[in-house]
Each structure stands twice: as structure tokens, then as C-alpha cells.
Short mmCIF file of C-alpha atoms in Angstrom, two decimals:
data_model
loop_
_atom_site.label_atom_id
_atom_site.label_comp_id
_atom_site.label_asym_id
_atom_site.label_seq_id
_atom_site.Cartn_x
_atom_site.Cartn_y
_atom_site.Cartn_z
CA MET A 1 -54.75 35.82 4.26
CA ALA A 2 -57.72 33.55 3.93
CA ASN A 3 -59.43 35.00 6.97
CA GLY A 4 -58.74 38.55 5.88
CA ALA A 5 -56.64 39.28 8.92
CA PRO A 6 -53.38 41.14 8.41
CA PRO A 7 -50.27 39.03 8.63
CA SER A 8 -48.81 38.96 12.11
CA GLN A 9 -45.42 40.34 12.98
CA GLU A 10 -44.22 36.76 13.37
CA MET A 11 -45.37 36.00 9.85
CA GLN A 12 -43.40 38.95 8.55
CA LYS A 13 -40.36 38.01 10.62
CA TYR A 14 -40.24 34.47 9.30
CA GLY A 15 -40.93 35.47 5.76
CA ALA A 16 -44.57 34.73 4.84
CA ARG A 17 -45.50 36.82 1.86
CA GLU A 18 -48.89 35.61 0.79
CA GLY A 19 -51.58 33.10 1.48
CA ASP A 20 -54.78 31.79 0.04
CA GLN A 21 -57.16 29.14 1.27
CA GLY A 22 -54.98 28.77 4.32
CA ILE A 23 -51.86 28.08 2.24
CA VAL A 24 -48.84 30.12 3.24
CA ARG A 25 -45.90 30.84 1.03
CA CYS A 26 -42.61 30.90 2.93
CA ASP A 27 -39.83 33.08 1.55
CA ALA A 28 -37.25 32.28 4.22
CA CYS A 29 -35.13 30.66 1.50
CA PRO A 30 -35.08 30.50 -2.31
CA VAL A 31 -37.23 27.34 -2.38
CA LEU A 32 -40.35 29.44 -1.61
CA CYS A 33 -42.47 26.56 -0.29
CA ARG A 34 -46.25 26.91 -0.39
CA ILE A 35 -47.22 25.19 2.84
CA ARG A 36 -50.69 23.81 3.44
CA PRO A 37 -52.30 24.00 6.88
CA GLY A 38 -50.84 21.47 9.28
CA ARG A 39 -47.84 20.76 7.03
CA VAL A 40 -44.19 21.75 7.20
CA GLY A 41 -41.94 23.16 4.50
CA ALA A 42 -39.30 21.16 2.64
CA CYS A 43 -36.64 22.10 5.19
CA GLY A 44 -38.73 20.94 8.13
CA ARG A 45 -38.00 24.23 9.91
CA TYR A 46 -41.21 26.13 9.10
CA ALA A 47 -44.82 25.01 9.43
CA ASN A 48 -48.30 26.25 8.68
CA GLU A 49 -50.26 26.36 11.91
CA ASP A 50 -53.80 27.58 11.37
CA GLY A 51 -52.75 29.73 8.43
CA LEU A 52 -49.76 31.24 10.23
CA LEU A 53 -46.17 30.55 9.31
CA THR A 54 -44.33 29.38 12.43
CA ARG A 55 -40.96 27.95 13.25
CA SER A 56 -41.06 24.25 14.02
CA ASP A 57 -37.99 24.56 16.21
CA PRO A 58 -37.72 27.24 18.90
CA LEU A 59 -35.56 30.29 19.24
CA VAL A 60 -32.66 29.37 21.54
CA LEU A 61 -31.73 31.74 24.34
CA SER A 62 -28.44 30.89 26.00
CA GLN A 63 -28.20 31.72 29.68
CA ARG A 64 -25.59 31.90 32.38
CA VAL A 65 -26.08 32.70 36.03
CA ALA A 66 -24.84 36.14 36.95
CA GLU A 67 -21.75 36.80 38.94
CA ALA A 68 -22.03 36.89 42.72
CA GLY A 69 -19.11 38.47 44.52
CA GLY A 70 -16.92 38.26 41.46
CA VAL A 71 -17.43 34.51 41.01
CA MET A 72 -19.78 32.88 38.53
CA VAL A 73 -22.56 31.02 40.32
CA PRO A 74 -22.85 27.40 39.12
CA PHE A 75 -25.78 26.88 36.81
CA GLN A 76 -28.50 24.96 38.59
CA ALA A 77 -28.65 21.37 37.46
CA GLU A 78 -31.71 20.55 39.55
CA ASP A 79 -34.52 22.53 41.05
CA ALA A 80 -35.59 22.51 44.67
CA GLN A 81 -37.58 19.32 44.07
CA GLY A 82 -34.55 17.56 42.66
CA GLN A 83 -35.83 17.63 39.10
CA GLU A 84 -33.35 18.14 36.29
CA TRP A 85 -33.50 21.57 34.64
CA ASP A 86 -35.99 21.40 31.79
CA GLY A 87 -34.66 24.26 29.66
CA ARG A 88 -37.06 26.94 30.87
CA LEU A 89 -35.77 30.47 31.21
CA LEU A 90 -34.27 31.36 34.56
CA ALA A 91 -35.22 34.73 35.99
CA ASN A 92 -31.83 35.35 37.59
CA ALA A 93 -29.71 34.46 34.57
CA GLU A 94 -27.99 36.63 31.99
CA THR A 95 -29.45 35.93 28.58
CA PHE A 96 -27.91 35.97 25.11
CA VAL A 97 -30.21 35.63 22.11
CA THR A 98 -28.65 33.17 19.66
CA GLY A 99 -29.43 32.87 15.98
CA ILE A 100 -30.69 29.30 16.41
CA GLY A 101 -34.33 29.23 15.43
CA SER A 102 -34.38 32.98 14.71
CA GLY A 103 -35.08 32.85 10.96
CA THR A 104 -33.26 34.24 7.94
CA THR A 105 -33.11 37.55 6.14
CA TYR A 106 -33.83 36.11 2.68
CA PRO A 107 -34.59 37.69 0.17
CA ASP A 108 -32.17 40.31 1.37
CA TYR A 109 -34.42 43.31 1.78
CA LYS A 110 -35.42 43.06 5.42
CA PRO A 111 -33.63 43.52 8.75
CA ALA A 112 -32.42 40.51 10.69
CA PRO A 113 -35.14 38.66 12.63
CA PHE A 114 -33.92 39.99 15.98
CA ILE A 115 -31.88 43.11 16.60
CA VAL A 116 -31.57 43.20 20.36
CA SER A 117 -30.43 46.04 22.58
CA SER A 118 -29.13 45.49 26.07
CA GLN A 119 -26.72 47.03 28.49
CA TYR A 120 -23.68 45.27 29.82
CA GLY A 121 -20.97 46.77 31.99
CA GLY A 122 -22.48 50.22 31.56
CA VAL A 123 -22.30 50.07 27.75
CA ASP A 124 -25.36 50.09 25.52
CA THR A 125 -24.95 47.23 23.06
CA VAL A 126 -26.75 45.77 20.09
CA THR A 127 -26.73 42.14 18.99
CA VAL A 128 -27.98 41.37 15.50
CA VAL A 129 -29.35 37.83 15.49
CA THR A 130 -30.02 35.81 12.36
CA GLU A 131 -29.60 32.52 10.56
CA GLY A 132 -27.49 32.32 7.43
CA ILE A 133 -28.12 30.13 4.38
CA PHE A 134 -24.69 28.90 3.34
CA SER A 135 -23.88 27.36 -0.03
CA TYR A 136 -20.26 28.37 0.29
CA CYS A 137 -19.57 26.22 3.32
CA GLY A 138 -17.98 22.99 4.40
CA VAL A 139 -16.21 21.29 7.25
CA LYS A 140 -12.59 20.62 7.96
CA VAL A 141 -12.17 17.31 9.74
CA LYS A 142 -9.07 16.57 11.80
CA ILE A 143 -8.60 12.88 12.56
CA ASP A 144 -5.99 12.05 15.17
CA THR A 145 -4.23 9.01 13.75
CA ASP A 146 -0.93 8.04 12.17
CA ARG A 147 -2.61 5.50 9.99
CA HIS A 148 -2.78 6.14 6.29
CA LEU A 149 -6.32 7.06 5.33
CA GLY A 150 -5.64 7.78 1.68
CA PRO A 151 -3.39 9.81 -0.63
CA GLU A 152 -3.69 13.59 -0.65
CA THR A 153 -6.45 14.82 -3.01
CA ALA A 154 -8.10 11.36 -2.92
CA PRO A 155 -11.90 11.57 -3.19
CA VAL A 156 -13.90 11.05 -0.01
CA ARG A 157 -17.31 9.46 -0.48
CA ALA A 158 -20.43 9.15 1.64
CA ALA A 159 -23.19 6.79 0.56
CA GLY A 160 -21.32 6.37 -2.71
CA GLU A 161 -21.17 10.07 -3.61
CA MET A 162 -18.06 12.23 -3.55
CA VAL A 163 -18.39 14.79 -0.76
CA GLY A 164 -14.80 16.01 -0.37
CA HIS A 165 -11.16 15.03 -0.50
CA VAL A 166 -8.11 14.24 1.59
CA THR A 167 -5.98 17.29 2.21
CA THR A 168 -2.54 17.83 3.71
CA ALA A 169 -1.81 15.96 6.92
CA GLU A 170 -1.00 17.80 10.11
CA TYR A 171 1.24 16.80 13.02
CA GLY A 172 -0.21 13.49 14.20
CA SER A 173 -3.48 13.96 12.34
CA GLN A 174 -5.01 13.25 8.96
CA MET A 175 -7.20 15.98 7.45
CA LEU A 176 -10.30 15.92 5.28
CA SER A 177 -11.99 18.80 3.49
CA LEU A 178 -15.70 18.07 3.01
CA GLY A 179 -18.55 19.91 1.38
CA GLY A 180 -18.07 23.19 -0.42
CA VAL A 181 -20.12 24.80 -3.12
CA ARG A 182 -18.83 22.50 -5.88
CA HIS A 183 -20.22 19.42 -4.17
CA LEU A 184 -23.37 21.13 -2.89
CA THR A 185 -24.48 22.69 -6.15
CA GLY A 186 -21.88 21.98 -8.86
CA GLY A 187 -22.55 18.28 -9.35
CA SER A 188 -25.62 16.07 -9.58
CA LYS A 189 -28.67 16.61 -7.39
CA LYS A 190 -27.88 13.38 -5.53
CA GLU A 191 -24.31 14.48 -4.88
CA GLY A 192 -25.51 17.81 -3.52
CA ASN A 193 -28.11 16.26 -1.25
CA ILE A 194 -25.70 13.69 0.19
CA ALA A 195 -23.00 16.32 0.66
CA CYS A 196 -25.50 18.51 2.52
CA ASP A 197 -26.70 15.60 4.64
CA THR A 198 -23.11 14.67 5.49
CA LEU A 199 -22.29 18.22 6.60
CA LEU A 200 -25.47 18.49 8.64
CA LYS A 201 -24.80 15.22 10.47
CA LEU A 202 -21.18 16.08 11.23
CA CYS A 203 -22.10 19.57 12.46
CA SER A 204 -24.84 18.04 14.62
CA GLY A 205 -22.43 15.63 16.30
CA GLU A 206 -23.62 12.51 14.51
CA ALA A 207 -21.36 9.72 13.28
CA VAL A 208 -20.74 9.46 9.53
CA GLU A 209 -18.98 6.65 7.68
CA LEU A 210 -16.69 7.85 4.91
CA GLU A 211 -14.90 5.85 2.25
CA ILE A 212 -11.63 7.17 0.88
CA GLU A 213 -10.62 6.13 -2.62
CA GLU A 214 -7.52 3.92 -2.54
CA GLY A 215 -7.62 4.23 1.22
CA ALA A 216 -9.52 3.44 4.39
CA THR A 217 -13.08 3.45 5.59
CA VAL A 218 -13.32 5.78 8.55
CA THR A 219 -16.17 6.63 10.88
CA VAL A 220 -16.03 10.25 11.95
CA GLN A 221 -17.91 11.91 14.82
CA ALA A 222 -17.01 15.21 16.47
CA ASP A 223 -15.17 14.79 19.77
CA ARG A 224 -15.16 11.00 19.44
CA ALA A 225 -12.39 8.58 18.58
CA PRO A 226 -12.07 7.82 14.86
CA ILE A 227 -12.81 4.28 13.74
CA VAL A 228 -10.45 3.26 10.95
CA ASN A 229 -11.35 0.11 9.03
CA GLY A 230 -13.48 -1.00 11.97
CA HIS A 231 -10.83 -0.40 14.65
CA PRO A 232 -11.23 2.50 17.12
CA GLU A 233 -8.12 4.61 17.41
CA GLU A 234 -6.90 5.19 20.96
CA ARG A 235 -3.71 7.22 20.81
CA MET A 236 -2.48 10.34 19.03
CA ARG A 237 1.26 9.93 18.53
CA VAL A 238 3.61 11.66 20.95
CA GLY A 239 5.66 13.04 18.06
CA CYS A 240 7.41 11.97 14.88
CA GLY A 241 10.06 9.26 15.01
CA SER A 242 12.83 11.82 15.39
CA ALA A 243 11.05 13.66 18.19
CA THR A 244 10.27 10.41 20.00
CA VAL A 245 13.94 9.42 19.86
CA GLY A 246 14.96 12.79 21.29
CA ILE A 247 12.30 12.91 24.03
CA PHE A 248 13.15 9.49 25.47
CA ALA A 249 16.86 9.23 24.58
CA GLN A 250 18.03 9.88 28.13
CA GLN A 251 15.67 7.22 29.51
CA TRP A 252 16.87 4.62 27.01
CA HIS A 253 20.54 5.40 27.58
CA GLY A 254 22.20 2.45 29.26
CA GLN A 255 19.17 0.20 28.78
CA VAL A 256 19.56 -0.45 25.04
CA ASP A 257 22.31 0.02 22.45
CA GLU A 258 20.05 1.12 19.57
CA VAL A 259 16.47 2.34 19.20
CA ILE A 260 14.60 2.69 15.91
CA VAL A 261 11.25 4.52 16.04
CA LEU A 262 9.19 3.77 12.93
CA ASP A 263 7.18 6.63 11.49
CA ASP A 264 5.60 7.36 8.13
CA HIS A 265 7.15 10.81 8.25
CA ILE A 266 10.55 10.64 9.94
CA THR A 267 11.96 7.37 11.27
CA GLY A 268 14.48 8.00 14.03
CA VAL A 269 17.66 6.01 14.71
CA LEU A 270 19.01 6.84 18.18
CA THR A 271 22.77 6.34 17.88
CA GLU A 272 22.96 8.38 14.65
CA HIS A 273 20.58 11.03 15.98
CA GLN A 274 22.00 14.15 17.57
CA ALA A 275 20.41 13.11 20.87
CA GLY A 276 22.45 9.89 20.82
CA ARG A 277 25.58 11.78 19.87
CA CYS A 278 25.09 14.17 22.80
CA LEU A 279 24.86 11.12 25.09
CA ASP A 280 28.08 9.69 23.60
CA MET A 281 26.32 6.55 22.43
CA PRO A 282 28.49 4.53 20.00
CA LEU A 283 27.12 3.91 16.52
CA SER A 284 25.39 0.54 16.22
CA GLY A 285 26.13 -0.08 12.55
CA ILE A 286 22.43 -0.81 11.90
CA ARG A 287 21.34 0.97 8.74
CA VAL A 288 17.67 1.40 7.88
CA ARG A 289 16.07 1.76 4.47
CA GLY A 290 14.79 5.09 3.19
CA ARG A 291 16.20 8.49 2.31
CA LYS A 292 18.49 10.01 4.90
CA SER A 293 17.50 13.56 5.77
CA THR A 294 19.89 14.50 8.55
CA PRO A 295 21.82 12.26 10.99
CA GLY A 296 19.45 9.73 12.57
CA ARG A 297 16.41 10.95 10.59
CA TYR A 298 15.08 9.00 7.60
CA PHE A 299 12.24 9.72 5.17
CA GLN A 300 10.33 7.12 3.13
CA VAL A 301 11.40 3.98 4.98
CA ALA A 302 8.18 2.33 3.76
CA GLU A 303 4.89 3.03 2.09
CA PRO A 304 2.02 4.64 4.05
CA GLY A 305 -0.35 2.14 5.60
CA SER A 306 -2.05 0.79 8.69
CA GLY A 307 1.04 -0.86 10.14
CA TRP A 308 3.69 0.40 12.52
CA GLY A 309 3.86 4.20 12.77
CA GLY A 310 1.43 4.77 9.91
CA THR A 311 3.54 2.72 7.49
CA ASP A 312 2.68 -0.55 5.77
CA ILE A 313 5.26 -2.30 7.93
CA THR A 314 4.08 -5.32 9.91
CA ASP A 315 7.55 -6.87 10.28
CA PRO A 316 9.68 -4.05 11.72
CA LEU A 317 12.96 -5.84 10.98
CA SER A 318 12.18 -5.51 7.29
CA ILE A 319 13.32 -1.88 7.37
CA VAL A 320 16.85 -2.92 8.39
CA GLU A 321 18.88 -2.59 5.21
CA LYS A 322 22.14 -3.90 6.59
CA ILE A 323 24.13 -4.44 9.75
CA ASP A 324 27.78 -3.38 9.41
CA PRO A 325 30.01 -6.11 10.90
CA LYS A 326 32.80 -3.58 11.39
CA THR A 327 30.65 -1.58 13.78
CA ALA A 328 27.95 -3.86 15.27
CA TRP A 329 28.76 -6.49 17.87
CA PRO A 330 27.22 -9.71 19.21
CA GLY A 331 24.93 -9.03 22.14
CA LEU A 332 23.91 -5.58 20.82
CA ARG A 333 20.50 -4.70 22.28
CA LEU A 334 18.03 -3.31 19.72
CA LEU A 335 14.57 -1.86 20.35
CA LEU A 336 12.13 -1.09 17.55
CA THR A 337 8.94 0.75 18.44
CA SER A 338 6.32 3.09 17.04
CA THR A 339 5.41 6.68 17.77
CA THR A 340 2.48 5.64 19.98
CA GLY A 341 4.25 2.81 21.81
CA GLU A 342 1.49 0.44 20.65
CA ASP A 343 4.05 -1.72 18.86
CA ALA A 344 7.45 -2.74 20.17
CA LEU A 345 10.05 -5.43 19.43
CA TYR A 346 13.21 -6.10 21.43
CA CYS A 347 16.09 -8.06 19.88
CA VAL A 348 19.65 -9.03 20.71
CA LEU A 349 22.24 -9.68 17.96
CA ASP A 350 23.61 -13.23 17.97
CA GLU A 351 27.16 -14.25 17.08
CA GLU A 352 26.39 -13.81 13.38
CA LEU A 353 24.84 -10.39 14.05
CA ARG A 354 21.35 -11.61 13.33
CA PRO A 355 18.58 -10.02 15.44
CA GLN A 356 17.00 -12.54 17.81
CA GLN A 357 13.75 -11.57 19.51
CA ARG A 358 13.83 -11.50 23.31
CA GLU A 359 11.40 -10.48 26.01
CA ILE A 360 11.47 -6.75 26.57
CA PRO A 361 13.34 -5.97 29.82
CA ALA A 362 11.24 -4.23 32.46
CA ALA A 363 13.26 -1.00 32.31
CA VAL A 364 12.87 -0.79 28.53
CA ARG A 365 9.20 -1.73 28.72
CA LYS A 366 8.67 1.13 31.14
CA VAL A 367 9.94 3.67 28.60
CA VAL A 368 7.79 2.17 25.83
CA GLU A 369 4.79 2.46 28.13
CA ARG A 370 5.74 6.06 28.84
CA ILE A 371 5.45 6.81 25.13
CA GLY A 372 1.85 5.62 25.38
CA GLU A 373 1.27 7.69 28.53
CA ASN A 374 2.33 10.81 26.63
CA CYS A 375 -0.05 10.18 23.75
CA GLU A 376 -3.27 12.17 23.93
CA PRO A 377 -6.58 10.43 23.23
CA ALA A 378 -7.29 10.21 19.51
CA LEU A 379 -10.31 12.32 18.56
CA CYS A 380 -12.13 13.70 15.53
CA SER A 381 -12.49 17.48 15.33
CA VAL A 382 -15.12 19.08 13.09
CA ILE A 383 -14.73 22.74 12.15
CA PHE A 384 -17.52 24.42 10.20
CA MET A 385 -16.33 27.03 7.72
CA ALA A 386 -18.52 29.46 5.79
CA GLY A 387 -18.69 32.91 4.27
CA ALA A 388 -21.34 35.42 5.33
CA GLY A 389 -23.09 36.39 2.12
CA GLY A 390 -24.96 39.45 1.02
CA SER A 391 -28.32 38.39 2.40
CA LEU A 392 -26.98 37.86 5.87
CA ARG A 393 -25.00 41.12 5.94
CA ALA A 394 -27.87 43.15 4.50
CA GLY A 395 -29.91 42.07 7.49
CA VAL A 396 -27.45 43.91 9.72
CA THR A 397 -27.05 47.19 7.85
CA GLU A 398 -28.22 48.95 4.73
CA ASN A 399 -24.56 49.37 3.79
CA PRO A 400 -23.07 45.87 4.21
CA VAL A 401 -19.46 46.84 3.51
CA HIS A 402 -19.53 48.82 6.74
CA LEU A 403 -20.26 45.63 8.66
CA THR A 404 -17.32 43.89 6.99
CA GLN A 405 -15.05 46.77 7.89
CA SER A 406 -16.31 46.80 11.47
CA VAL A 407 -15.65 43.08 11.84
CA LYS A 408 -12.15 43.43 10.38
CA GLN A 409 -11.41 46.24 12.81
CA ALA A 410 -12.61 44.06 15.71
CA LEU A 411 -15.31 46.60 16.54
CA THR A 412 -17.98 43.96 16.04
CA ARG A 413 -17.81 40.57 17.72
CA VAL A 414 -19.03 37.63 15.65
CA THR A 415 -20.41 34.47 17.25
CA MET A 416 -22.30 31.42 16.03
CA GLY A 417 -24.82 30.15 18.53
CA GLY A 418 -22.79 32.10 21.09
CA ALA A 419 -19.58 30.24 20.22
CA PRO A 420 -16.53 32.31 19.26
CA VAL A 421 -15.38 32.15 15.64
CA TYR A 422 -12.09 32.60 13.85
CA ILE A 423 -12.34 35.24 11.12
CA TRP A 424 -10.13 34.84 8.09
CA PRO A 425 -8.10 37.84 6.96
CA GLY A 426 -8.77 39.26 3.53
CA GLY A 427 -12.08 40.15 1.98
CA GLY A 428 -15.55 39.23 3.19
CA ILE A 429 -16.54 37.63 6.47
CA THR A 430 -15.29 34.05 6.29
CA VAL A 431 -15.49 32.25 9.61
CA MET A 432 -14.58 28.94 11.22
CA VAL A 433 -16.19 27.54 14.36
CA ASP A 434 -15.75 24.42 16.47
CA VAL A 435 -19.14 22.73 16.27
CA THR A 436 -18.74 21.17 19.72
CA ARG A 437 -18.83 24.65 21.30
CA MET A 438 -22.26 25.38 19.85
CA PRO A 439 -25.63 24.41 21.38
CA GLU A 440 -27.27 21.18 20.26
CA ASN A 441 -29.21 21.20 17.00
CA ALA A 442 -27.70 24.52 15.96
CA PHE A 443 -27.64 23.61 12.26
CA GLY A 444 -30.34 23.05 9.69
CA TYR A 445 -30.61 22.91 5.92
CA VAL A 446 -32.64 24.06 2.96
CA PRO A 447 -33.22 21.87 -0.11
CA THR A 448 -31.36 24.11 -2.58
CA PRO A 449 -29.22 22.42 -0.97
CA ALA A 450 -27.43 24.57 1.60
CA ILE A 451 -26.64 24.56 5.30
CA VAL A 452 -28.44 26.89 7.71
CA ALA A 453 -26.39 28.09 10.67
CA PRO A 454 -26.84 30.77 13.35
CA MET A 455 -24.79 33.95 13.45
CA GLU A 456 -24.75 36.90 15.81
CA PHE A 457 -23.03 40.29 15.55
CA THR A 458 -22.51 42.21 18.80
CA MET A 459 -21.25 45.77 19.05
CA PRO A 460 -21.76 49.03 20.98
CA LYS A 461 -25.05 50.67 20.07
CA ALA A 462 -23.24 53.81 18.92
CA ASP A 463 -21.18 51.74 16.47
CA TYR A 464 -24.29 50.03 15.17
CA GLU A 465 -25.88 53.36 14.41
CA ALA A 466 -22.66 54.62 12.81
CA LEU A 467 -22.41 51.71 10.37
CA GLY A 468 -25.96 52.33 9.13
CA GLY A 469 -27.72 49.59 11.08
CA HIS A 470 -31.45 49.08 10.99
CA ALA A 471 -32.00 51.31 14.01
CA GLY A 472 -35.77 51.20 13.64
CA ALA A 473 -35.78 47.43 14.11
CA VAL A 474 -33.91 47.44 17.41
CA VAL A 475 -35.89 46.03 20.32
CA PRO A 476 -34.84 45.74 23.96
CA LEU A 477 -33.89 42.32 25.32
CA GLU A 478 -36.76 42.54 27.80
CA GLN A 479 -39.22 42.72 24.91
CA VAL A 480 -37.71 39.65 23.25
CA LEU A 481 -37.95 37.72 26.50
CA ARG A 482 -41.52 38.87 27.02
CA GLU A 483 -42.65 37.94 23.51
CA GLN A 484 -40.56 34.82 23.00
CA GLY A 485 -40.16 33.53 26.53
CA GLU A 486 -43.02 31.03 26.37
CA SER A 487 -41.94 29.38 23.14
CA ALA A 488 -38.17 29.85 23.33
CA LYS A 489 -35.77 27.22 24.55
CA ALA A 490 -33.11 28.08 27.09
CA ALA A 491 -29.70 26.52 26.65
CA ARG A 492 -27.04 26.47 29.32
CA TRP A 493 -24.14 28.74 28.45
CA ARG A 494 -20.96 26.83 27.76
CA ASP A 495 -18.33 27.93 30.25
CA GLU A 496 -15.51 27.61 27.72
CA ASN A 497 -17.07 30.32 25.55
CA PRO A 498 -16.42 33.99 26.37
CA TRP A 499 -19.56 35.98 27.08
CA PRO A 500 -20.19 37.94 23.84
CA LEU A 501 -21.16 41.08 25.69
CA GLU A 502 -18.01 41.05 27.80
CA GLN A 503 -15.94 44.13 27.19
CA SER A 504 -12.47 43.82 25.79
CA LYS A 505 -9.54 45.82 27.10
CA GLY A 506 -10.54 48.55 24.71
CA GLY A 507 -13.91 48.82 26.40
CA ARG A 508 -15.81 47.19 23.53
CA PRO A 509 -17.95 44.07 23.62
#
């Protein structure tokens, strides 16, 4: 140090290894920035304040108000003076130390920044708190829409650079796979930086416009409606064409003679469908295009698109291949609709069996509107997925494979910013987390490029000692609150998240 003083514990925690003339070298990530006084590192997360390496964003402590008489007390929204809660620590609240703002364990030789002991439900527990630097990471984006966004495997671009691809569609939703190590580090520097920026924005709840090759332009934002080619989506379909026919068959019976529900996946034809057969509806003789799967269920009636039911159809009568004069009859009532009820056409066959458009009768309109009522709001979901690497696991224990085994055996609970994660089976610790269940600004980045995200491991203290944890680095929660309380930020605990220290049926946190 320039002033000859020994480096502070905070300096060591955040990773300062040397300094001269007030310049501090940060080794919190492989970039190893040399930061001048008053400046911040390339990631914007660490700064040089008077020759000391400090975090530019605070450690986040998540709090919930303790139980009173078996019922959780509502978190105070305002103080006695009517002022909105400003994020200061509450003395009467239970506190969980999150990894947000905690620092990393790079370059793999040191314990996690915070290894916190506490007691909950009579059990001594340890929570290992850290931030991970993830190159092997990405997001899975679920977009609730029937509309065709692009063919499977089609490149997805942000700001002109490929950042992912279209993957297999799910029921009522289109799916994108974005990021990943190949885009972050396997292509050009520009591609990596834009891929990293795209991931960071999506994980932080910001809107991102994506262009899909041979497809649509879609604006994606977690927990918001997708905007496809400039049009906000409103409804997630109630089901495929076949399911829609079956669900509402009874309500249509007696009101119409035939119903065709257009769908990019399965187009349903009521009188051929088993639901129509069970209701003893006579065949209409109206045959639709496409490949017949089973009675009343047709594949490939049209190309994918932004028309009716996620097809390229704008004129629904164009899917009618023929009308059999031996079966159909003048006056036959035909309804064509989509799986969201947003589109509907009612026709009556004239004397020459040609469909003639008529106003939709009130009773039929009511059923079409009910399709819409049963559609859920269309949303975008963003799931962050990453693998905990060696650096992160070495910060927990000197023998990292023991941590992996403990997680697989459900002896250790893994959270990200306090939010529960899904852990993939198989080797390693590969997790997925819903970014909307994490505190705000939970993610960061480093210019390698890679995403920085919080991670916490909670387990009984006895288990932590058994797996070879850094027992000498354990500090009580009270000490963390005493040392960090002034600079830390308190975040309200999200009620939908289980409390990480809560014991399971087996008596473990």
C-alpha cells in the first residue's frame, strides 16, 4: 500500500492484491484491473476509494418480519411518519445474507466472501455467500404466443449480432435459447459483448428487441407481454385446435352445425372429432386441407405465420378443401375461429353450398368470447441457467466434490439472491432460476465477458464441517450485521420464496 498500512480485511475480501501510488489491483475476476484513486474497474462493481478497494454496489440483506402467533407479520411499507421504507435494516426482522454485492472467490484459493452462521428452529446453520462469474450461462426465454416467430434453430440477433437461437416450441409458447459460452467467448469480441449485454438486460428486467432470421422482431421483457412485430400480445391460447374443440363442444352443440378451430399445430373439426361423435353430431361434409392425424384433428393446414392460430391464414375459408354435396346441406351453420378467440367467422351455406358470411349469433358469440376468457395473459418468462464452476465451489470447501454431493443429496439448499433454484440431475451444479423472484439489480458482469450472479449454499453447521468447509472463516450473522449494517442494503423478502433456513420434513434447512 502506498501509505504503508496493511490491507484491510475488506480489501482482502474483495480481492485487492497489491497497490502502489494509490493504485489498487483488483483480482475479483480474471481481468485484474489496476484501478486509480477515485476510479472504478471495468465492470463498474469495484472502485478505488482513497487507496482501498471497495464495492460500488452494496451487499444486499434480505429481510422478513418474524412470525407472531404463527402468522407472518406484514412487512412495514411505511414508518410511523408515513414515509415509505427506505431500505434500512429493520431490527425486528429475520435477515438472510444474499450473494448480491458480496464479491467473488476468484482466483479460487480463498473462502467465499461471507460464510455466515446462524441458528434457526434450534438448528445451527451455515450459509456460504458468494458471487459467481459465469461464462457457461444463458437464459431460456418463454414467449406466450401462437404466432410464428421463426423456424427452429433460426439465429436470434440483438443489435445485429447473433446471441442465440429459436428452440422447440412449448404448449402455447415459443422458446428462445440465448447466450451460452459459444456466443460469450467463442465468437468475435463484439458478439461476446452484445451477448453479455443482452443477458444482463434480460436478467435485470429490462426490455430487449430481438430479430429472428426469417422470422419476427420481438421485444422481450421478463413478466411483460411480448411485442411481436410491433403488436403487443394479449392472450395465451386456451389449447390447441383439438383441445379447444373438445372443451367447448357441449356449448356449441345445437348452436352451430360445424366448428373449425384453426391452429398451427392441430386444427380441430368438431363433427369429425370424437367430442362431436360423442354428442351425436352429424358429419358436415366440410373437409379441410392438411394431413389428417386422427378423426377431427389435422396437421399442417397452412404454413406458420402471424395469421389465425399462428398460421399464415388471413382468409379462414381458404383452408376448406371441399364441401361434399352428398353430406352437406343448404343452411348449414359453420363457425371458424382461432385458439384465442381473437378471430372468428360465422357462415351459412347457400343453396349451392357456398359459405356466406353472416353476423355471429349471440349464443355463438358468447362461446367465442369464453375462449378468450379462458386464455391467460401472454407474458415473457426469463430463466437464468448456469453451472457453478470450480472457483465458486472452492470458496465453499477445500474439497469441492463434497459440495456437489451434498447438493445432489439435498443436504445443502442452493439459492440465488434468496430465490429457489432448480438443480439439474447429473454431474456438477447446474441451476435454473426465475429472474423475477430475485431482488432488483442482482446481476452484474465482467468484461471477459461473463455474467456475475449471486449464489448461496445453506446447510446445518455439522454438515458444513463434515464436507470440509472453511470452518475458520465462519462468522456469526450478528457480526455481519454489525460490520456491514451501515453500508448494506436491505431488500424486502419475497413472500413467494421459501425461507432458506426453514427446515424441511427431514429437519434440515
